[in-house]
Amino acid sequence: MSQSPILCVENLKKHFVLKHSNALTGREPVKLHAVDDVSLSIHPGEALGLVGESGCGKSTLSRLLCRLVDATSGKLFVDGRDISAMSAAAFSKSPLRSDIQMVFQDPTESLNPRFSIFDLIADPLRQLKRPKNRAEVQARVEAAARSVNLPLELLSRFPHQLSGGQKARVGIARAMVVEPRLLVLDEPTSALDVSVQATVLQLLDKIRHEQGVALLFVSHDLNVVRLLCSRIVVMYLGQVVESGATDPLFHHPAHPYTRALLSAIPTLREGARRERIKLDGDPQSPINPSGTRCRLYGRCPAQQALCNRVEPELRTLPDGRQVRCHFADAPAPPETAPAIDPEITPAPLL
Ligand SMILES: Nc1ncnc2c1ncn2[C@@H]1O[C@H](COP(=O)(O)OP(=O)(O)O)[C@@H](O)[C@H]1O
Ligand SMILES: [Mg+2]
């Protein structure tokens, strides 16, 4: 891609300190490695999917990318400008703040019930863009409502008077009103019924096409990500384990964890058979991880002795994808290749 990324992070870490070190007792600090050495970039107009099971660090990474929390270490560039040294509080006052907007998981929880829909959408505008007068606020709020297909008569209502799908649209309108270049969406449809989910996904695809806004779409649902995103990042226990273009990743997943995730997607075609790969065993703890073994060790169907001694690094395969596995070059076991029935192609969103 020729354009420079809107957002680029290098070696980003977020370690939550659960217990501080104690010099008297000699106790080491107890740290939960929620995000551990993540690097990624998002280009203008691109839809990037971030997937992984609950607790792998998706929400923490989303908040780090929006500078809602401070990183433990690592670099963060917005439009090529290094903002790593800027505190979350300073960034919230910077003009770059409106370039990246977050849409939260549960619209019911994230919308203040005492505000009208108009004021909820106007709020980020008033805070970040300093509009000249009331007429400008009115025009921008209405434009944002139209961009998410929210009927203007709903603007005078309150959150409890709206359906789940309408509240999800309000959440997106609140982000769109400041004309961002990147929307970070943390499981934006997980609280919605399946039919409503589909219309919200169509809406996001439309916004991306018509307004050129890039999307970072966070989900534990691979089918949703496949429909919307051209590139996918798979996380496991705070780390990126695989990332690459959607189609090759779905047809020939290189990492055993990606293979297991994909094998869990139900297939619709009659007679189609796909072996479900179960990850037996307990996941390792994200607290003070060993650093000398693979984080999937103990659950991985392809593990070998080396995996218990040396933590694999993220490396680039000849097809350009990145994978964190010592044995990713080895051919996939026959029952897992291809992981996706090639006859099931996702329906276009529009
Ligand atoms: N404020 C916090 N303090 C301590 N641990 C946290 C905090 N927020 C998240 N975590 C832990 O960080 C890990 C990643 O959580 P999260 O980012 O919410 O994952 P996901 O969104 O993928 O479910 C989990 O183990 C979670 O318990
Ligand atoms: Mg989450």
Short mmCIF file of C-alpha atoms and ligand atoms in Angstrom, two decimals:
data_model
loop_
_atom_site.label_atom_id
_atom_site.label_comp_id
_atom_site.label_asym_id
_atom_site.label_seq_id
_atom_site.Cartn_x
_atom_site.Cartn_y
_atom_site.Cartn_z
CA MET A 1 0.00 0.00 0.00
CA SER A 2 1.46 3.31 -1.02
CA GLN A 3 -0.23 5.66 1.45
CA SER A 4 1.35 5.93 4.87
CA PRO A 5 -0.61 4.35 7.71
CA ILE A 6 -3.07 6.37 9.78
CA LEU A 7 -2.06 4.42 12.81
CA CYS A 8 1.05 2.38 13.44
CA VAL A 9 2.13 0.76 16.69
CA GLU A 10 5.44 -0.91 17.44
CA ASN A 11 6.12 -3.34 20.28
CA LEU A 12 3.16 -2.10 22.29
CA LYS A 13 2.82 -3.53 25.81
CA LYS A 14 0.27 -3.12 28.55
CA HIS A 15 1.14 -4.89 31.76
CA PHE A 16 -1.30 -4.37 34.62
CA VAL A 17 0.53 -4.40 37.94
CA LEU A 18 -1.58 -6.54 40.28
CA LYS A 19 0.93 -6.43 43.15
CA HIS A 20 3.92 -4.16 43.42
CA SER A 21 7.35 -5.47 44.29
CA ASN A 22 8.27 -5.40 47.93
CA ALA A 23 11.86 -4.60 48.77
CA LEU A 24 11.44 -5.84 52.36
CA THR A 25 10.16 -9.30 51.49
CA GLY A 26 12.01 -9.44 48.14
CA ARG A 27 8.73 -10.11 46.35
CA GLU A 28 8.79 -9.60 42.58
CA PRO A 29 5.93 -7.54 41.10
CA VAL A 30 2.90 -9.49 39.89
CA LYS A 31 2.02 -8.31 36.38
CA LEU A 32 -0.76 -9.33 34.04
CA HIS A 33 0.50 -9.15 30.45
CA ALA A 34 -2.73 -8.05 28.73
CA VAL A 35 -0.97 -6.81 25.57
CA ASP A 36 2.52 -8.09 24.99
CA ASP A 37 4.68 -6.70 22.22
CA VAL A 38 2.06 -5.99 19.55
CA SER A 39 3.02 -4.25 16.30
CA LEU A 40 0.50 -3.40 13.60
CA SER A 41 -0.52 -0.68 11.18
CA ILE A 42 -3.81 0.47 9.66
CA HIS A 43 -3.96 2.28 6.33
CA PRO A 44 -6.50 4.85 5.14
CA GLY A 45 -9.83 3.28 4.19
CA GLU A 46 -8.74 -0.22 5.22
CA ALA A 47 -10.83 -2.64 7.29
CA LEU A 48 -8.63 -4.63 9.66
CA GLY A 49 -10.10 -7.41 11.80
CA LEU A 50 -8.82 -8.26 15.28
CA VAL A 51 -9.90 -11.66 16.58
CA GLY A 52 -9.17 -13.98 19.47
CA GLU A 53 -10.94 -15.56 22.40
CA SER A 54 -12.22 -13.62 25.39
CA GLY A 55 -9.43 -12.29 27.61
CA CYS A 56 -6.72 -12.30 24.91
CA GLY A 57 -6.32 -8.52 25.10
CA LYS A 58 -8.52 -7.15 22.28
CA SER A 59 -10.25 -4.47 24.36
CA THR A 60 -7.04 -3.42 26.08
CA LEU A 61 -5.31 -3.10 22.69
CA SER A 62 -8.28 -1.08 21.32
CA ARG A 63 -8.08 1.31 24.26
CA LEU A 64 -4.33 1.66 23.83
CA LEU A 65 -4.77 2.48 20.13
CA CYS A 66 -7.30 5.20 20.99
CA ARG A 67 -4.99 6.48 23.73
CA LEU A 68 -7.66 5.98 26.37
CA VAL A 69 -5.06 4.27 28.54
CA ASP A 70 -1.30 4.66 28.72
CA ALA A 71 0.93 1.87 27.43
CA THR A 72 3.59 0.25 29.59
CA SER A 73 6.00 0.59 26.66
CA GLY A 74 6.09 0.74 22.88
CA LYS A 75 5.65 3.32 20.14
CA LEU A 76 2.47 4.75 18.67
CA PHE A 77 2.33 6.87 15.51
CA VAL A 78 -0.73 8.73 14.23
CA ASP A 79 -0.27 9.87 10.64
CA GLY A 80 3.46 9.37 11.01
CA ARG A 81 3.68 11.48 14.18
CA ASP A 82 5.12 9.77 17.22
CA ILE A 83 2.63 10.31 20.04
CA SER A 84 4.11 7.67 22.38
CA ALA A 85 5.42 10.27 24.79
CA MET A 86 2.09 12.12 24.96
CA SER A 87 0.01 11.12 27.99
CA ALA A 88 -3.57 9.93 27.48
CA ALA A 89 -4.76 13.19 29.07
CA ALA A 90 -2.64 15.36 26.73
CA PHE A 91 -3.73 13.35 23.68
CA SER A 92 -7.39 13.89 24.60
CA LYS A 93 -6.82 17.64 24.04
CA SER A 94 -4.76 17.24 20.85
CA PRO A 95 -6.25 17.88 17.37
CA LEU A 96 -5.20 14.32 16.43
CA ARG A 97 -7.75 13.04 18.96
CA SER A 98 -10.65 13.31 16.53
CA ASP A 99 -8.81 11.24 13.87
CA ILE A 100 -9.30 8.06 15.90
CA GLN A 101 -12.66 7.33 17.46
CA MET A 102 -13.80 4.35 19.46
CA VAL A 103 -17.21 2.68 19.29
CA PHE A 104 -17.89 0.71 22.45
CA GLN A 105 -19.21 -2.81 22.88
CA ASP A 106 -22.57 -2.23 24.55
CA PRO A 107 -24.49 0.84 23.32
CA THR A 108 -26.89 0.64 26.28
CA GLU A 109 -24.05 0.97 28.77
CA SER A 110 -22.04 3.56 26.87
CA LEU A 111 -24.89 6.06 26.30
CA ASN A 112 -25.70 8.37 29.23
CA PRO A 113 -29.45 7.83 29.83
CA ARG A 114 -30.02 11.47 30.89
CA PHE A 115 -28.87 12.93 27.54
CA SER A 116 -31.11 13.27 24.49
CA ILE A 117 -29.85 11.52 21.35
CA PHE A 118 -29.07 14.96 19.89
CA ASP A 119 -26.88 15.89 22.86
CA LEU A 120 -25.24 12.47 22.92
CA ILE A 121 -24.13 12.92 19.30
CA ALA A 122 -23.26 16.61 19.82
CA ASP A 123 -21.13 15.92 22.91
CA PRO A 124 -17.90 14.74 21.19
CA LEU A 125 -18.32 17.51 18.62
CA ARG A 126 -18.52 20.19 21.31
CA GLN A 127 -15.53 18.72 23.12
CA LEU A 128 -13.22 18.08 20.18
CA LYS A 129 -14.16 20.44 17.37
CA ARG A 130 -15.27 23.65 19.12
CA PRO A 131 -18.14 24.42 16.76
CA LYS A 132 -18.79 28.12 16.02
CA ASN A 133 -22.49 28.22 16.82
CA ARG A 134 -25.62 26.19 17.42
CA ALA A 135 -26.44 26.07 13.69
CA GLU A 136 -23.14 24.30 13.01
CA VAL A 137 -23.82 21.77 15.79
CA GLN A 138 -27.31 21.15 14.38
CA ALA A 139 -26.00 20.65 10.83
CA ARG A 140 -23.19 18.30 11.86
CA VAL A 141 -25.35 16.22 14.20
CA GLU A 142 -27.98 15.80 11.49
CA ALA A 143 -25.32 14.87 8.93
CA ALA A 144 -23.90 12.25 11.32
CA ALA A 145 -27.40 10.87 11.99
CA ARG A 146 -28.08 10.62 8.25
CA SER A 147 -24.74 8.89 7.64
CA VAL A 148 -25.84 6.06 9.95
CA ASN A 149 -29.45 5.98 8.65
CA LEU A 150 -30.85 7.25 11.94
CA PRO A 151 -34.21 9.00 11.40
CA LEU A 152 -33.93 12.66 12.47
CA GLU A 153 -37.10 12.48 14.56
CA LEU A 154 -35.20 10.21 16.99
CA LEU A 155 -32.80 13.03 17.88
CA SER A 156 -35.15 14.46 20.52
CA ARG A 157 -35.62 11.10 22.23
CA PHE A 158 -33.64 9.44 25.03
CA PRO A 159 -31.65 6.17 24.90
CA HIS A 160 -34.30 4.06 26.68
CA GLN A 161 -36.79 4.95 23.90
CA LEU A 162 -34.59 3.40 21.19
CA SER A 163 -34.11 -0.20 20.05
CA GLY A 164 -30.75 -1.95 20.36
CA GLY A 165 -29.98 -1.42 16.67
CA GLN A 166 -30.85 2.28 16.88
CA LYS A 167 -28.62 2.69 19.94
CA ALA A 168 -25.77 1.00 18.06
CA ARG A 169 -26.28 3.59 15.27
CA VAL A 170 -26.15 6.40 17.83
CA GLY A 171 -22.83 4.98 19.08
CA ILE A 172 -21.45 5.07 15.53
CA ALA A 173 -22.89 8.55 14.86
CA ARG A 174 -21.17 9.87 18.01
CA ALA A 175 -17.88 8.63 16.60
CA MET A 176 -18.56 9.85 13.04
CA VAL A 177 -19.62 13.37 14.02
CA VAL A 178 -15.99 14.50 14.49
CA GLU A 179 -15.07 13.16 11.02
CA PRO A 180 -12.51 10.56 12.12
CA ARG A 181 -10.13 8.76 9.79
CA LEU A 182 -10.22 5.56 11.83
CA LEU A 183 -13.04 3.93 13.78
CA VAL A 184 -12.02 1.38 16.42
CA LEU A 185 -15.03 -0.85 16.99
CA ASP A 186 -14.84 -3.14 20.01
CA GLU A 187 -17.34 -5.95 19.34
CA PRO A 188 -19.92 -3.39 18.19
CA THR A 189 -22.55 -5.96 17.29
CA SER A 190 -22.12 -8.57 20.03
CA ALA A 191 -25.04 -7.19 22.08
CA LEU A 192 -27.40 -7.23 19.07
CA ASP A 193 -29.75 -9.80 17.54
CA VAL A 194 -28.36 -11.56 14.47
CA SER A 195 -30.64 -9.74 11.98
CA VAL A 196 -29.80 -6.35 13.51
CA GLN A 197 -26.09 -7.26 13.48
CA ALA A 198 -26.25 -7.72 9.71
CA THR A 199 -27.68 -4.24 9.10
CA VAL A 200 -25.08 -2.63 11.36
CA LEU A 201 -22.31 -4.47 9.49
CA GLN A 202 -23.74 -3.28 6.16
CA LEU A 203 -23.79 0.23 7.53
CA LEU A 204 -20.14 0.06 8.58
CA ASP A 205 -19.16 -1.25 5.16
CA LYS A 206 -21.08 1.60 3.53
CA ILE A 207 -19.41 4.20 5.76
CA ARG A 208 -16.00 2.81 4.88
CA HIS A 209 -16.71 2.85 1.14
CA GLU A 210 -18.46 6.21 0.98
CA GLN A 211 -16.45 8.18 3.49
CA GLY A 212 -13.09 6.41 3.28
CA VAL A 213 -12.95 5.80 7.04
CA ALA A 214 -10.63 2.97 8.08
CA LEU A 215 -12.04 0.37 10.48
CA LEU A 216 -10.40 -1.69 13.16
CA PHE A 217 -13.07 -4.26 13.78
CA VAL A 218 -12.69 -6.28 16.98
CA SER A 219 -14.65 -9.50 17.28
CA HIS A 220 -14.50 -13.03 18.57
CA ASP A 221 -16.71 -14.00 15.59
CA LEU A 222 -14.54 -14.92 12.62
CA ASN A 223 -17.45 -15.01 10.19
CA VAL A 224 -18.24 -11.37 10.88
CA VAL A 225 -14.63 -10.36 10.45
CA ARG A 226 -14.37 -12.29 7.21
CA LEU A 227 -17.29 -10.37 5.71
CA LEU A 228 -15.97 -6.96 6.55
CA CYS A 229 -12.18 -7.08 6.64
CA SER A 230 -9.46 -7.53 4.04
CA ARG A 231 -6.77 -8.21 6.62
CA ILE A 232 -6.91 -10.07 9.92
CA VAL A 233 -4.85 -10.09 13.09
CA VAL A 234 -5.28 -13.09 15.41
CA MET A 235 -4.37 -12.65 19.08
CA TYR A 236 -3.71 -15.21 21.79
CA LEU A 237 -2.82 -14.35 25.39
CA GLY A 238 -1.74 -10.80 24.62
CA GLN A 239 0.32 -11.61 21.53
CA VAL A 240 -0.30 -11.55 17.79
CA VAL A 241 -0.02 -15.18 16.66
CA GLU A 242 -0.93 -14.68 13.00
CA SER A 243 -1.76 -11.79 10.69
CA GLY A 244 -2.31 -11.51 6.97
CA ALA A 245 -4.77 -11.06 4.12
CA THR A 246 -8.19 -12.52 4.89
CA ASP A 247 -8.57 -15.07 2.09
CA PRO A 248 -5.20 -16.85 2.39
CA LEU A 249 -5.51 -16.82 6.16
CA PHE A 250 -8.94 -18.44 6.00
CA HIS A 251 -7.99 -21.02 3.39
CA HIS A 252 -4.58 -21.96 4.74
CA PRO A 253 -4.19 -20.82 8.33
CA ALA A 254 -0.54 -21.19 9.34
CA HIS A 255 -0.83 -21.10 13.14
CA PRO A 256 -2.35 -24.03 15.06
CA TYR A 257 -4.47 -21.57 17.07
CA THR A 258 -5.90 -19.96 13.91
CA ARG A 259 -6.65 -23.46 12.58
CA ALA A 260 -8.53 -24.30 15.77
CA LEU A 261 -10.51 -21.03 15.66
CA LEU A 262 -11.49 -21.61 12.04
CA SER A 263 -12.43 -25.23 12.60
CA ALA A 264 -15.02 -24.07 15.13
CA ILE A 265 -17.00 -22.16 12.47
CA PRO A 266 -20.08 -24.18 11.57
CA THR A 267 -20.33 -25.21 7.92
CA LEU A 268 -23.68 -24.90 6.16
CA ARG A 269 -23.18 -27.07 3.08
CA GLU A 270 -24.86 -30.42 3.39
CA GLY A 271 -22.37 -33.23 3.62
CA ALA A 272 -19.46 -30.83 4.13
CA ARG A 273 -17.17 -32.17 6.78
CA ARG A 274 -14.63 -30.30 8.77
CA GLU A 275 -12.79 -31.79 11.70
CA ARG A 276 -13.21 -29.67 14.80
CA ILE A 277 -9.80 -29.08 16.33
CA LYS A 278 -10.19 -28.98 20.08
CA LEU A 279 -7.62 -27.21 22.17
CA ASP A 280 -7.45 -29.46 25.20
CA GLY A 281 -5.75 -28.45 28.39
CA ASP A 282 -5.89 -25.24 30.36
CA PRO A 283 -4.66 -21.97 28.90
CA GLN A 284 -1.50 -20.56 30.46
CA SER A 285 -1.95 -17.65 32.83
CA PRO A 286 -1.37 -14.12 31.50
CA ILE A 287 0.22 -13.32 34.87
CA ASN A 288 4.03 -13.25 34.77
CA PRO A 289 4.26 -15.51 31.65
CA SER A 290 7.44 -17.58 31.45
CA GLY A 291 8.92 -15.93 28.35
CA THR A 292 10.72 -19.15 27.47
CA ARG A 293 7.91 -21.21 26.01
CA CYS A 294 5.16 -20.80 23.46
CA ARG A 295 1.98 -19.44 25.05
CA LEU A 296 -0.10 -22.11 23.34
CA TYR A 297 2.08 -24.86 24.82
CA GLY A 298 -0.06 -27.30 26.77
CA ARG A 299 -3.05 -26.84 24.42
CA CYS A 300 -1.43 -27.03 20.99
CA PRO A 301 -2.09 -30.14 18.88
CA ALA A 302 1.20 -29.57 16.98
CA GLN A 303 3.48 -28.84 19.94
CA GLN A 304 6.96 -30.32 20.20
CA ALA A 305 9.69 -30.25 22.83
CA LEU A 306 11.20 -27.05 21.38
CA CYS A 307 7.93 -25.17 22.09
CA ASN A 308 8.39 -25.73 25.83
CA ARG A 309 11.93 -24.30 25.74
CA VAL A 310 11.86 -21.40 23.31
CA GLU A 311 9.10 -18.86 22.84
CA PRO A 312 8.58 -18.42 19.07
CA GLU A 313 9.02 -14.98 17.54
CA LEU A 314 6.67 -13.43 15.03
CA ARG A 315 8.18 -14.09 11.60
CA THR A 316 7.18 -13.43 8.01
CA LEU A 317 6.34 -16.36 5.73
CA PRO A 318 7.07 -16.25 1.97
CA ASP A 319 3.44 -15.25 1.22
CA GLY A 320 3.82 -12.16 3.41
CA ARG A 321 1.79 -13.22 6.40
CA GLN A 322 3.22 -13.10 9.88
CA VAL A 323 3.08 -16.05 12.22
CA ARG A 324 4.36 -16.88 15.69
CA CYS A 325 5.05 -20.61 15.53
CA HIS A 326 8.26 -22.65 15.19
CA PHE A 327 6.54 -25.09 12.84
CA ALA A 328 4.33 -22.84 10.72
CA ASP A 329 6.16 -23.80 7.52
CA ALA A 330 5.29 -27.45 8.00
CA PRO A 331 2.30 -28.58 5.92
CA ALA A 332 -0.95 -28.50 7.86
CA PRO A 333 -2.29 -31.87 8.99
CA PRO A 334 -4.61 -33.24 6.25
CA GLU A 335 -7.81 -32.94 8.30
CA THR A 336 -7.35 -29.21 8.72
CA ALA A 337 -6.50 -28.15 5.16
CA PRO A 338 -8.27 -26.29 3.76
CA ALA A 339 -9.81 -24.95 6.96
CA ILE A 340 -12.67 -23.32 5.12
CA ASP A 341 -14.88 -25.11 2.67
CA PRO A 342 -13.95 -23.23 -0.54
CA GLU A 343 -17.51 -23.57 -1.80
CA ILE A 344 -18.83 -21.41 0.98
CA THR A 345 -18.02 -17.88 0.00
CA PRO A 346 -19.29 -15.07 2.15
CA ALA A 347 -22.27 -13.18 0.77
CA PRO A 348 -21.41 -9.62 -0.23
CA LEU A 349 -22.54 -7.08 2.30
CA LEU A 350 -24.05 -4.63 -0.14
N1 LIG B 1 -7.86 -2.77 34.40
C1 LIG B 1 -7.39 -4.02 34.43
N2 LIG B 1 -6.66 -4.47 35.47
C2 LIG B 1 -6.16 -5.73 35.49
N3 LIG B 1 -6.35 -6.64 34.51
C3 LIG B 1 -7.07 -6.24 33.44
C4 LIG B 1 -7.63 -4.92 33.33
N4 LIG B 1 -8.31 -4.85 32.15
C5 LIG B 1 -8.17 -6.04 31.54
N5 LIG B 1 -7.44 -6.90 32.32
C6 LIG B 1 -7.03 -8.28 31.98
O1 LIG B 1 -6.35 -8.19 30.74
C7 LIG B 1 -6.61 -9.34 29.93
C8 LIG B 1 -7.16 -8.89 28.61
O2 LIG B 1 -8.46 -8.35 28.79
P1 LIG B 1 -9.29 -7.70 27.61
O3 LIG B 1 -8.43 -6.71 26.92
O4 LIG B 1 -10.58 -7.21 28.16
O5 LIG B 1 -9.53 -8.95 26.65
P2 LIG B 1 -10.65 -9.21 25.52
O6 LIG B 1 -11.21 -7.88 25.12
O7 LIG B 1 -9.91 -9.91 24.42
O8 LIG B 1 -11.68 -10.10 26.15
C9 LIG B 1 -7.58 -10.20 30.74
O9 LIG B 1 -6.82 -11.20 31.42
C10 LIG B 1 -8.20 -9.22 31.72
O10 LIG B 1 -8.60 -9.88 32.89
MG MG B 2 -13.22 -7.24 25.05
#
